[in-house]
CSV table of N, CA, C and O in Angstrom, one decimal:
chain,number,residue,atom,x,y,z
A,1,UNK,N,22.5,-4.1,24.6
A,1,UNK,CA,23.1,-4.2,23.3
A,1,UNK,C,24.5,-4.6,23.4
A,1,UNK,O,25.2,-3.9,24.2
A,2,UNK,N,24.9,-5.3,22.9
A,2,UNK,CA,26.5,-6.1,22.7
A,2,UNK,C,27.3,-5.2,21.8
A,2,UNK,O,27.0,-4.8,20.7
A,3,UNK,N,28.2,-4.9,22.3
A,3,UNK,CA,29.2,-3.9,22.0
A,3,UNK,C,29.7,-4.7,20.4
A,3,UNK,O,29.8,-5.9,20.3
A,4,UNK,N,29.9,-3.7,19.4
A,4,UNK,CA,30.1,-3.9,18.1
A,4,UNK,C,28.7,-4.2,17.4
A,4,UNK,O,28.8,-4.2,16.2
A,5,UNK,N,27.6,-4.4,17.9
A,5,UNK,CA,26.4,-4.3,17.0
A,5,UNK,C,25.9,-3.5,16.5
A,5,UNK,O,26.3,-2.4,16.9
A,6,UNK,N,25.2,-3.5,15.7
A,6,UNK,CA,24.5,-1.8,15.2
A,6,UNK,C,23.2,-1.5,15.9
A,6,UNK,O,22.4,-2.4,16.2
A,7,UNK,N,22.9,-0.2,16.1
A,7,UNK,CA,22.2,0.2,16.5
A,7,UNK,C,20.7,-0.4,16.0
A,7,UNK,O,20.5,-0.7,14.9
A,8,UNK,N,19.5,-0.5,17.0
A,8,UNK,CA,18.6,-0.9,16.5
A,8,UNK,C,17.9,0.2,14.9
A,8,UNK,O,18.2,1.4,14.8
A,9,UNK,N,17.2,-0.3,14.0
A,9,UNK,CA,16.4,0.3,12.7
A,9,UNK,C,15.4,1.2,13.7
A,9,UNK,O,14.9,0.8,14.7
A,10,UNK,N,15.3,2.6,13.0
A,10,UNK,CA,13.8,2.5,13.8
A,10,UNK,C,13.0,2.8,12.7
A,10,UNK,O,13.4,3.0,11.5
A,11,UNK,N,11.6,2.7,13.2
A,11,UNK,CA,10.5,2.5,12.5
A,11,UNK,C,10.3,3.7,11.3
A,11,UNK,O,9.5,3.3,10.6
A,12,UNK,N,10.7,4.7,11.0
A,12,UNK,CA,11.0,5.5,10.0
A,12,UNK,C,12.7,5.3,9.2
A,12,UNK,O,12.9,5.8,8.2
A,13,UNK,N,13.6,4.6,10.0
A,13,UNK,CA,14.0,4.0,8.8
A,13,UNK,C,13.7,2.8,8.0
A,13,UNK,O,14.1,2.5,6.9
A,14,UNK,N,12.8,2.1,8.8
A,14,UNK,CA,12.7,0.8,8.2
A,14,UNK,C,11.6,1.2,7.3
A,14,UNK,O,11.7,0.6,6.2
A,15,UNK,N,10.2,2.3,7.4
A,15,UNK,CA,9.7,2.9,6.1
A,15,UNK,C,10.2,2.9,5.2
A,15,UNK,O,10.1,2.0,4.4
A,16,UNK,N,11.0,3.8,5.1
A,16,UNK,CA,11.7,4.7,4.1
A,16,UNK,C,12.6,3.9,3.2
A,16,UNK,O,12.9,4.2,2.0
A,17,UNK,N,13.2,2.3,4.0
A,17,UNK,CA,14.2,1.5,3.4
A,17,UNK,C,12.6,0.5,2.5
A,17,UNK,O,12.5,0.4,1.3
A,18,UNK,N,12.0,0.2,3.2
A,18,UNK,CA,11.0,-0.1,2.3
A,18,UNK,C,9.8,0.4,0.7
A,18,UNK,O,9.1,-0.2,-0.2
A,19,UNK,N,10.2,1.7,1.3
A,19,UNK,CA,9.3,2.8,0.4
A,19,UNK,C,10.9,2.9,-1.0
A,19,UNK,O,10.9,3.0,-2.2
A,20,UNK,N,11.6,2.7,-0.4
A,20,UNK,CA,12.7,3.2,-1.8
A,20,UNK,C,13.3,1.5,-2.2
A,20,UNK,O,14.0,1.5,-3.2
A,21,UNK,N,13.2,0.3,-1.8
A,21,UNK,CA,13.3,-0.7,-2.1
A,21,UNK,C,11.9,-1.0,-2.9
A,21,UNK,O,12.0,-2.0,-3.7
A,22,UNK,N,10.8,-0.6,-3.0
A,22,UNK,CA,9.8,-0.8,-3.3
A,22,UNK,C,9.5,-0.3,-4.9
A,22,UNK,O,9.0,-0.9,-5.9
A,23,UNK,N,10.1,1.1,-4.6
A,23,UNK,CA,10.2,2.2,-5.7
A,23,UNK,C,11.0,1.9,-6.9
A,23,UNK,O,10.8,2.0,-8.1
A,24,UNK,N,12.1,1.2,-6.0
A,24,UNK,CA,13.3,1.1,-7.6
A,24,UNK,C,13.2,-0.5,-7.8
A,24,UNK,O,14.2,-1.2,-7.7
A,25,UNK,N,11.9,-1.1,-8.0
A,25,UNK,CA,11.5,-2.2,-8.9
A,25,UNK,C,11.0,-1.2,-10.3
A,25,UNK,O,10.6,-0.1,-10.3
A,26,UNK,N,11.3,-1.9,-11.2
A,26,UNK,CA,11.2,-1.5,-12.7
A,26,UNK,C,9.8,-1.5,-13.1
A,26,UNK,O,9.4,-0.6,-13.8
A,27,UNK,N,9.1,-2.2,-12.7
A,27,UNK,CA,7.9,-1.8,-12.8
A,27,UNK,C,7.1,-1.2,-12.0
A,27,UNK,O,5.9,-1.4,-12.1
A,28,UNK,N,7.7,-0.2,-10.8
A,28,UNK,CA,7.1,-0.1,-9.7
A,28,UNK,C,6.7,1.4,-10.7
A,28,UNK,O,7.7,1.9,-11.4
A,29,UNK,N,5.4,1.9,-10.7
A,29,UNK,CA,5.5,3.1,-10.6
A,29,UNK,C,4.6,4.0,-9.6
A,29,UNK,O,3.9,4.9,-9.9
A,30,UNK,N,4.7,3.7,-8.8
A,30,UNK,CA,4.1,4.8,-7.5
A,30,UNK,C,3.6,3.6,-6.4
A,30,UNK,O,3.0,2.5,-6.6
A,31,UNK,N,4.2,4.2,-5.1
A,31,UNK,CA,4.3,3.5,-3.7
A,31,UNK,C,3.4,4.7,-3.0
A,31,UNK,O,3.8,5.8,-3.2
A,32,UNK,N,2.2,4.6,-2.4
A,32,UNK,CA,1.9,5.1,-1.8
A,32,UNK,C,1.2,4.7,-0.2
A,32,UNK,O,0.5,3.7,-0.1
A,33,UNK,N,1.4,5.5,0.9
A,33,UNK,CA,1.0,5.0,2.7
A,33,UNK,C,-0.1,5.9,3.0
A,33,UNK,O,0.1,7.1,3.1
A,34,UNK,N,-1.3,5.4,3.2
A,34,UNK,CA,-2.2,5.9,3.8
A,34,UNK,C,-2.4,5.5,5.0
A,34,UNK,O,-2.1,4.4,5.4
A,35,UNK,N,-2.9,6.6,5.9
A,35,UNK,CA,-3.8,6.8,7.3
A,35,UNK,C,-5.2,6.0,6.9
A,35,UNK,O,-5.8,6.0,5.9
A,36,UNK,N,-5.3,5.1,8.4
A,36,UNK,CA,-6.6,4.1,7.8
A,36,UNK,C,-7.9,5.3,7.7
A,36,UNK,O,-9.1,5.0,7.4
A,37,UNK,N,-7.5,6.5,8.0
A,37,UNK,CA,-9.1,7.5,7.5
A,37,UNK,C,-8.8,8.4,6.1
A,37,UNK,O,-9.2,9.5,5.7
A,38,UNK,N,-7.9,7.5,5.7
A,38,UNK,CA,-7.5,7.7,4.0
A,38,UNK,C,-6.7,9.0,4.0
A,38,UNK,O,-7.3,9.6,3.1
A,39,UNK,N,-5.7,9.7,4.6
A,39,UNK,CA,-5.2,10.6,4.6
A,39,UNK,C,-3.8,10.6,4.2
A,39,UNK,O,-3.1,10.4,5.2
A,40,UNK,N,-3.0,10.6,2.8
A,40,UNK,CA,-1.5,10.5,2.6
A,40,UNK,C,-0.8,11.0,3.4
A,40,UNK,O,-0.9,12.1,3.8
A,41,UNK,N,0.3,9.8,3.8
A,41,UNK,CA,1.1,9.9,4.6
A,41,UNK,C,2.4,10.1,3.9
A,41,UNK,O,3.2,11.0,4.2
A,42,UNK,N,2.7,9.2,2.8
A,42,UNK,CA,3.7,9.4,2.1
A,42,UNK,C,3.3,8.9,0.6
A,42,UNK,O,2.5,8.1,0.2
A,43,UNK,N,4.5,9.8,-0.2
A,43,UNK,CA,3.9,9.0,-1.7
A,43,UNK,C,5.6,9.0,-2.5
A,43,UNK,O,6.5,9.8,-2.2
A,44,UNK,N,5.5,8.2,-3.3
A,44,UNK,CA,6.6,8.0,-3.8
A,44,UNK,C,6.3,7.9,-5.6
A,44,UNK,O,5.1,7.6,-5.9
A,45,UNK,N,7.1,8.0,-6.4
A,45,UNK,CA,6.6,8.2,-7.8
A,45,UNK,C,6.0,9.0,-8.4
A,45,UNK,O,5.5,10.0,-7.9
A,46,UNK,N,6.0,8.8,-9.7
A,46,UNK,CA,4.9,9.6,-10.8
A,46,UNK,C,3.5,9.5,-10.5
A,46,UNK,O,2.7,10.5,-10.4
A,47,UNK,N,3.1,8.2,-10.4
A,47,UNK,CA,1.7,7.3,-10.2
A,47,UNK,C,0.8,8.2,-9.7
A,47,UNK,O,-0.4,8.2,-10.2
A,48,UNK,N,1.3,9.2,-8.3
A,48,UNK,CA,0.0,9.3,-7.1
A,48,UNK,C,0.4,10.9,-6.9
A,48,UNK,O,0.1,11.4,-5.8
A,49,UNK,N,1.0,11.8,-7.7
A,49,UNK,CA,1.6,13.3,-8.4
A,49,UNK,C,0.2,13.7,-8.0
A,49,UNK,O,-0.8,13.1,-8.0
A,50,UNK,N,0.4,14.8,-7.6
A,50,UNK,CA,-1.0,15.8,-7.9
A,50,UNK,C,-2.2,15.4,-7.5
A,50,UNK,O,-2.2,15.1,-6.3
A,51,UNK,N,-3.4,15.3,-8.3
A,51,UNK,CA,-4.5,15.2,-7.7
A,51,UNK,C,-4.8,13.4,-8.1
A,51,UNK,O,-5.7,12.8,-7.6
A,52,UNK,N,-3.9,12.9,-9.1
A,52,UNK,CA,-4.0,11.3,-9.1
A,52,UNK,C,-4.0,10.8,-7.8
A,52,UNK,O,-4.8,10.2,-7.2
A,53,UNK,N,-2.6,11.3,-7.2
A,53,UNK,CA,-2.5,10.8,-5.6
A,53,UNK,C,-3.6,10.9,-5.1
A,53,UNK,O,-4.1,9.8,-4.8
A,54,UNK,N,-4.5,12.3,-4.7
A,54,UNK,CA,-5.9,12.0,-3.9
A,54,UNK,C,-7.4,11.3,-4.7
A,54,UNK,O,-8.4,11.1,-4.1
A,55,UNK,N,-7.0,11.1,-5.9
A,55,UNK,CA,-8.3,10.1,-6.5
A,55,UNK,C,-7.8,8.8,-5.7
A,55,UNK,O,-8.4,8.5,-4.7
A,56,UNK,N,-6.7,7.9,-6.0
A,56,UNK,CA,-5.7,7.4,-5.6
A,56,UNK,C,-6.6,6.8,-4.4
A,56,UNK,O,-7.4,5.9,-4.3
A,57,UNK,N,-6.2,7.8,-3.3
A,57,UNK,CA,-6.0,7.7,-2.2
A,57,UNK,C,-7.8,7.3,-1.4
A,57,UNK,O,-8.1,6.6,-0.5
A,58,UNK,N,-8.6,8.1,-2.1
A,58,UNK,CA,-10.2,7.8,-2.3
A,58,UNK,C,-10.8,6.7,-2.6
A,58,UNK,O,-11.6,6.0,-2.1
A,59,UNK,N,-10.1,6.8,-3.6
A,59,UNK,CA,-10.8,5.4,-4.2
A,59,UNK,C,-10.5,4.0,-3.6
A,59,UNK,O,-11.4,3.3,-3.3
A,60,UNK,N,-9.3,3.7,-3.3
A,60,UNK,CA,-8.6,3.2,-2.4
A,60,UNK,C,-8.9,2.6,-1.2
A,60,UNK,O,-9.0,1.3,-1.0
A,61,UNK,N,-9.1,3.5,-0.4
A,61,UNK,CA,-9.9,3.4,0.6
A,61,UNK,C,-11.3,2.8,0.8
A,61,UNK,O,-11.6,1.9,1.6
A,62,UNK,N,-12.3,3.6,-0.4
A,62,UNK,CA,-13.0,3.0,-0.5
A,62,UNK,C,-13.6,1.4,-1.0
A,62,UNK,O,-14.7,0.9,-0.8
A,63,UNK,N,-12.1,0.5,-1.8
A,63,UNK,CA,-12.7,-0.3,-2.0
A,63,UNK,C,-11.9,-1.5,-0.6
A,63,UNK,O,-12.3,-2.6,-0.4
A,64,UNK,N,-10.9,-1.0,0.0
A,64,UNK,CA,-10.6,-1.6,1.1
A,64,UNK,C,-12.1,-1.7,1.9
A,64,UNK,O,-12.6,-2.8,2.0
A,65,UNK,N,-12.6,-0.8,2.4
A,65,UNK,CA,-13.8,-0.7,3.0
A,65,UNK,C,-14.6,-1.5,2.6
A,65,UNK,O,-15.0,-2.2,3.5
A,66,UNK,N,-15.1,-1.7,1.6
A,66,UNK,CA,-16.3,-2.4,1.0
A,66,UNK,C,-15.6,-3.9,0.8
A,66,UNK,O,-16.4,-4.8,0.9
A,67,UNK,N,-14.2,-4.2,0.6
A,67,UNK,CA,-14.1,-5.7,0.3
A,67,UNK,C,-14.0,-6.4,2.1
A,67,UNK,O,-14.4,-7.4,2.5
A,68,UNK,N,-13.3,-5.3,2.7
A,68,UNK,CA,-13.1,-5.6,3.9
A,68,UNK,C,-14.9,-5.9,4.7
A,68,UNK,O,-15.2,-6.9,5.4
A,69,UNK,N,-15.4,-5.3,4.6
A,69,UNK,CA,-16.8,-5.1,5.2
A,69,UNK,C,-17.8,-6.7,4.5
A,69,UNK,O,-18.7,-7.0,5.2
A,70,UNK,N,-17.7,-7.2,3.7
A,70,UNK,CA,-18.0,-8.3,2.7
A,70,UNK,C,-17.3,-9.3,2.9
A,70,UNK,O,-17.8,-10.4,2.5
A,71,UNK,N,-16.1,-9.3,3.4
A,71,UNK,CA,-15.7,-10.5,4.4
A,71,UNK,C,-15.9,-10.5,5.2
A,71,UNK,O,-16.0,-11.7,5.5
A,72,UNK,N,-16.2,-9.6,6.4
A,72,UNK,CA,-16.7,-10.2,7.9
A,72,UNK,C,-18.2,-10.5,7.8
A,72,UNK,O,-18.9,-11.0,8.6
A,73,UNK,N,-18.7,-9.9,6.1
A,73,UNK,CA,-20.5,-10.4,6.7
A,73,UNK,C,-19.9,-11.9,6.4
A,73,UNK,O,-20.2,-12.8,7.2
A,74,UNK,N,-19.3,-12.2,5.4
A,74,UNK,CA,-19.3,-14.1,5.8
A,74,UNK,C,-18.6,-14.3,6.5
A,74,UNK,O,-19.1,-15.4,6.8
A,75,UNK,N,-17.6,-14.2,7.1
A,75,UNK,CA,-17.3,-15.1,7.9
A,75,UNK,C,-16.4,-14.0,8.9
A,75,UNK,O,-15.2,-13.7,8.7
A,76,UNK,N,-17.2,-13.6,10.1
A,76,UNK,CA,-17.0,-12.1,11.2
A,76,UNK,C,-15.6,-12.6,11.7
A,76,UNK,O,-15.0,-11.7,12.4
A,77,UNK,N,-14.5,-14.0,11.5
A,77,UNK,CA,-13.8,-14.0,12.3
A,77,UNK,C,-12.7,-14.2,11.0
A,77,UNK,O,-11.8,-15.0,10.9
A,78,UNK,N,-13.0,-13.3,10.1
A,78,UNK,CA,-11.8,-13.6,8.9
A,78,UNK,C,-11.3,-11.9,8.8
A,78,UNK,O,-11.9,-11.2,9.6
A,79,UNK,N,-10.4,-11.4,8.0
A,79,UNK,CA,-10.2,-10.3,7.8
A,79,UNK,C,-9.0,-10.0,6.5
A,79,UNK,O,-8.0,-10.8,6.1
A,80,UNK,N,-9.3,-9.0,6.1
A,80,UNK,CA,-8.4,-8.5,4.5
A,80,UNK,C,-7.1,-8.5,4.8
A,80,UNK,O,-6.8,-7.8,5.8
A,81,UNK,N,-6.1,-9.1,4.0
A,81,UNK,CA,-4.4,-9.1,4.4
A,81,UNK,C,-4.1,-8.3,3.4
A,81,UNK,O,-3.5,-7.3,3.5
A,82,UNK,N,-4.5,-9.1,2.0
A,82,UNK,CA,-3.9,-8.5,0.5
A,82,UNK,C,-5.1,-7.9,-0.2
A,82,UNK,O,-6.3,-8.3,0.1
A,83,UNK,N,-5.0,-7.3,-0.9
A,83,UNK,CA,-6.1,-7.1,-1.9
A,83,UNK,C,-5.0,-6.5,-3.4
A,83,UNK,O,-4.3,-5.6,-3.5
A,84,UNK,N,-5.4,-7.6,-4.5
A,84,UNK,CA,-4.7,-7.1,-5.9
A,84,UNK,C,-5.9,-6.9,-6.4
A,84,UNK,O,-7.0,-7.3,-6.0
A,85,UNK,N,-5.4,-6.2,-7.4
A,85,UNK,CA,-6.2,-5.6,-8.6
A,85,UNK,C,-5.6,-5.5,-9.7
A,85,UNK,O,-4.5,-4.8,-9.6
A,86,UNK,N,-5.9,-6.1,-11.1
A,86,UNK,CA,-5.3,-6.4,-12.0
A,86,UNK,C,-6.0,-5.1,-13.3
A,86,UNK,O,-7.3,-5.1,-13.2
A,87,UNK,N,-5.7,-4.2,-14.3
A,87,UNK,CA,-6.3,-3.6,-14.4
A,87,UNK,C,-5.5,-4.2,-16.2
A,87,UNK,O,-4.5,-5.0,-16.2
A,88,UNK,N,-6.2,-3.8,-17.2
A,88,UNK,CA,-5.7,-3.9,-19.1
A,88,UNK,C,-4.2,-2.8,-18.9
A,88,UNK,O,-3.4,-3.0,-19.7
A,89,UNK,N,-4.0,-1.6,-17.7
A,89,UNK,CA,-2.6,-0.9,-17.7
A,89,UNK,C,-1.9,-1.1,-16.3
A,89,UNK,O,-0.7,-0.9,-16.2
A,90,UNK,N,-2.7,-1.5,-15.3
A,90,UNK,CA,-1.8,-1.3,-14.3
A,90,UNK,C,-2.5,-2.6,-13.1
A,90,UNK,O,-3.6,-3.1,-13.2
A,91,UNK,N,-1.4,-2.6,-12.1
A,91,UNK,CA,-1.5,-3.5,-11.0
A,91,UNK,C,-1.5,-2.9,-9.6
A,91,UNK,O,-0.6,-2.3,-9.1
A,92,UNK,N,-2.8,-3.3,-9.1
A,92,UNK,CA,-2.7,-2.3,-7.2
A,92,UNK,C,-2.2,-3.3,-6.5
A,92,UNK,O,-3.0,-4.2,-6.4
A,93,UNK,N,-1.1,-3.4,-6.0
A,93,UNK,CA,-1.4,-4.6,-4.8
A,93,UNK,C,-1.6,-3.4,-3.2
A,93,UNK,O,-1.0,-2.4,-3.0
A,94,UNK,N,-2.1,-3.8,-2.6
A,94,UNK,CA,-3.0,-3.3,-1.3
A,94,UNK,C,-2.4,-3.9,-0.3
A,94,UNK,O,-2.0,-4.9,-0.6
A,95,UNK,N,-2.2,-3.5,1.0
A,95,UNK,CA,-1.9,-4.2,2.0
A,95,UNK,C,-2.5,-3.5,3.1
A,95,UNK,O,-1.9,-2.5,3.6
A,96,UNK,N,-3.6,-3.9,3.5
A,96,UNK,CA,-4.0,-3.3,4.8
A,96,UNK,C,-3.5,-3.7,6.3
A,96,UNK,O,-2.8,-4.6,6.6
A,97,UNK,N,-3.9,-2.8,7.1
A,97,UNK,CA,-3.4,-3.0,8.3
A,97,UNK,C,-4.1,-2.1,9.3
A,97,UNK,O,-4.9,-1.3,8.8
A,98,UNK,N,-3.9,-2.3,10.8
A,98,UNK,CA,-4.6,-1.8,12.0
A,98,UNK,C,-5.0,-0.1,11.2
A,98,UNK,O,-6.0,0.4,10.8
A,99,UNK,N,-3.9,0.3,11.4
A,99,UNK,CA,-3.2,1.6,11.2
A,99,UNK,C,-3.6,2.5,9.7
A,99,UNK,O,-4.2,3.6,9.5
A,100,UNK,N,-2.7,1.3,8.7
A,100,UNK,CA,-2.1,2.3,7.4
A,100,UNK,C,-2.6,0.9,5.9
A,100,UNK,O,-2.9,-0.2,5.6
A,101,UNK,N,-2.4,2.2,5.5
A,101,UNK,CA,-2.5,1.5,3.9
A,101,UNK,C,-1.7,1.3,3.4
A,101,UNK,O,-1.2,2.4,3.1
A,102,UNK,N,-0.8,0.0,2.8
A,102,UNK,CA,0.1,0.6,1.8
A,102,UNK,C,-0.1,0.1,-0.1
A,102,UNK,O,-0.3,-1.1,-0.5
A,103,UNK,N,0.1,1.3,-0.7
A,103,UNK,CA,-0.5,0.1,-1.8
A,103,UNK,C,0.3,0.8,-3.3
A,103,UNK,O,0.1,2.0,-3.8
A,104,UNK,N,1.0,-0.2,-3.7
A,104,UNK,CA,1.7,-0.3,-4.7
A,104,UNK,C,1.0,0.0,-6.2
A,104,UNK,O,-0.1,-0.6,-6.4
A,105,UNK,N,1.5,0.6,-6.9
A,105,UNK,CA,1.0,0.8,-8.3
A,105,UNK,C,2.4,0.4,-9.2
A,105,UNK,O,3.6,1.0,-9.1
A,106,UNK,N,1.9,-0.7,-10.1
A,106,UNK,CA,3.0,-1.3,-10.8
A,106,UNK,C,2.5,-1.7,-12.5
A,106,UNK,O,1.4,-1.6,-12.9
A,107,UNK,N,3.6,-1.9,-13.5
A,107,UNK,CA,3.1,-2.3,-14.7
A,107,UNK,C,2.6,-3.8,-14.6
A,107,UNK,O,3.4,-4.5,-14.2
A,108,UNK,N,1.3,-4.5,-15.0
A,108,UNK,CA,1.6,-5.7,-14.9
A,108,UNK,C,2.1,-6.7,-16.1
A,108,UNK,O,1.8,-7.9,-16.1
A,109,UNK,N,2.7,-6.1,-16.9
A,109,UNK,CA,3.3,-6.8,-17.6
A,109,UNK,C,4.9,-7.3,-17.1
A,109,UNK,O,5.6,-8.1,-17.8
């Protein structure tokens, strides 16, 4: 490391800088990271409070699974990056990965 640089981010600050840049969008209401065997890791907001967080976090899961599992029957060398969901009150954007879940609850207006 070259003398006057800053130390490297590490991987729990670069979460946390992400989870609270996420959060204080005006329409953001609840940031939540799941374990890919649907287990909360972290939750941020009103959104995912209480037992919303584990419906939340269930449901969630489950439709990762099932959209994900419906793209490899067509095409076994494709796989899920995004998944949105547009609802009449609210917006999921999804972001799957090896590991974790991460998936945003926002106004979509």
């Amino acid at each position: 490391m070259a003398s006057g640089s800053p130390p490297p981010i590490s991987a729990t600050e670069e979460v946390e800088s992400t989870i609270s840049r996420l959060s204080n969008y005006r329409n953001v209401h609840g940031v939540m990271i799941l374990s890919r065997q649907g287990g909360i890791i972290r939750t941020e907001g009103p959104a995912f409070g209480g037992d919303s967080g584990k419906l939340y976090a269930k449901t969630v899961k489950g439709m990762v699974e099932g959209v994900r599992s419906g793209i490899v029957e067509v095409d076994e060398t494709d796989d899920l990056r995004l998944l949105r969901i547009r609802t009449k009150k609210h917006e999921l954007i999804i972001t799957p990965d090896d590991k974790y879940l991460l998936i945003v609850l926002q106004d979509p207006s």
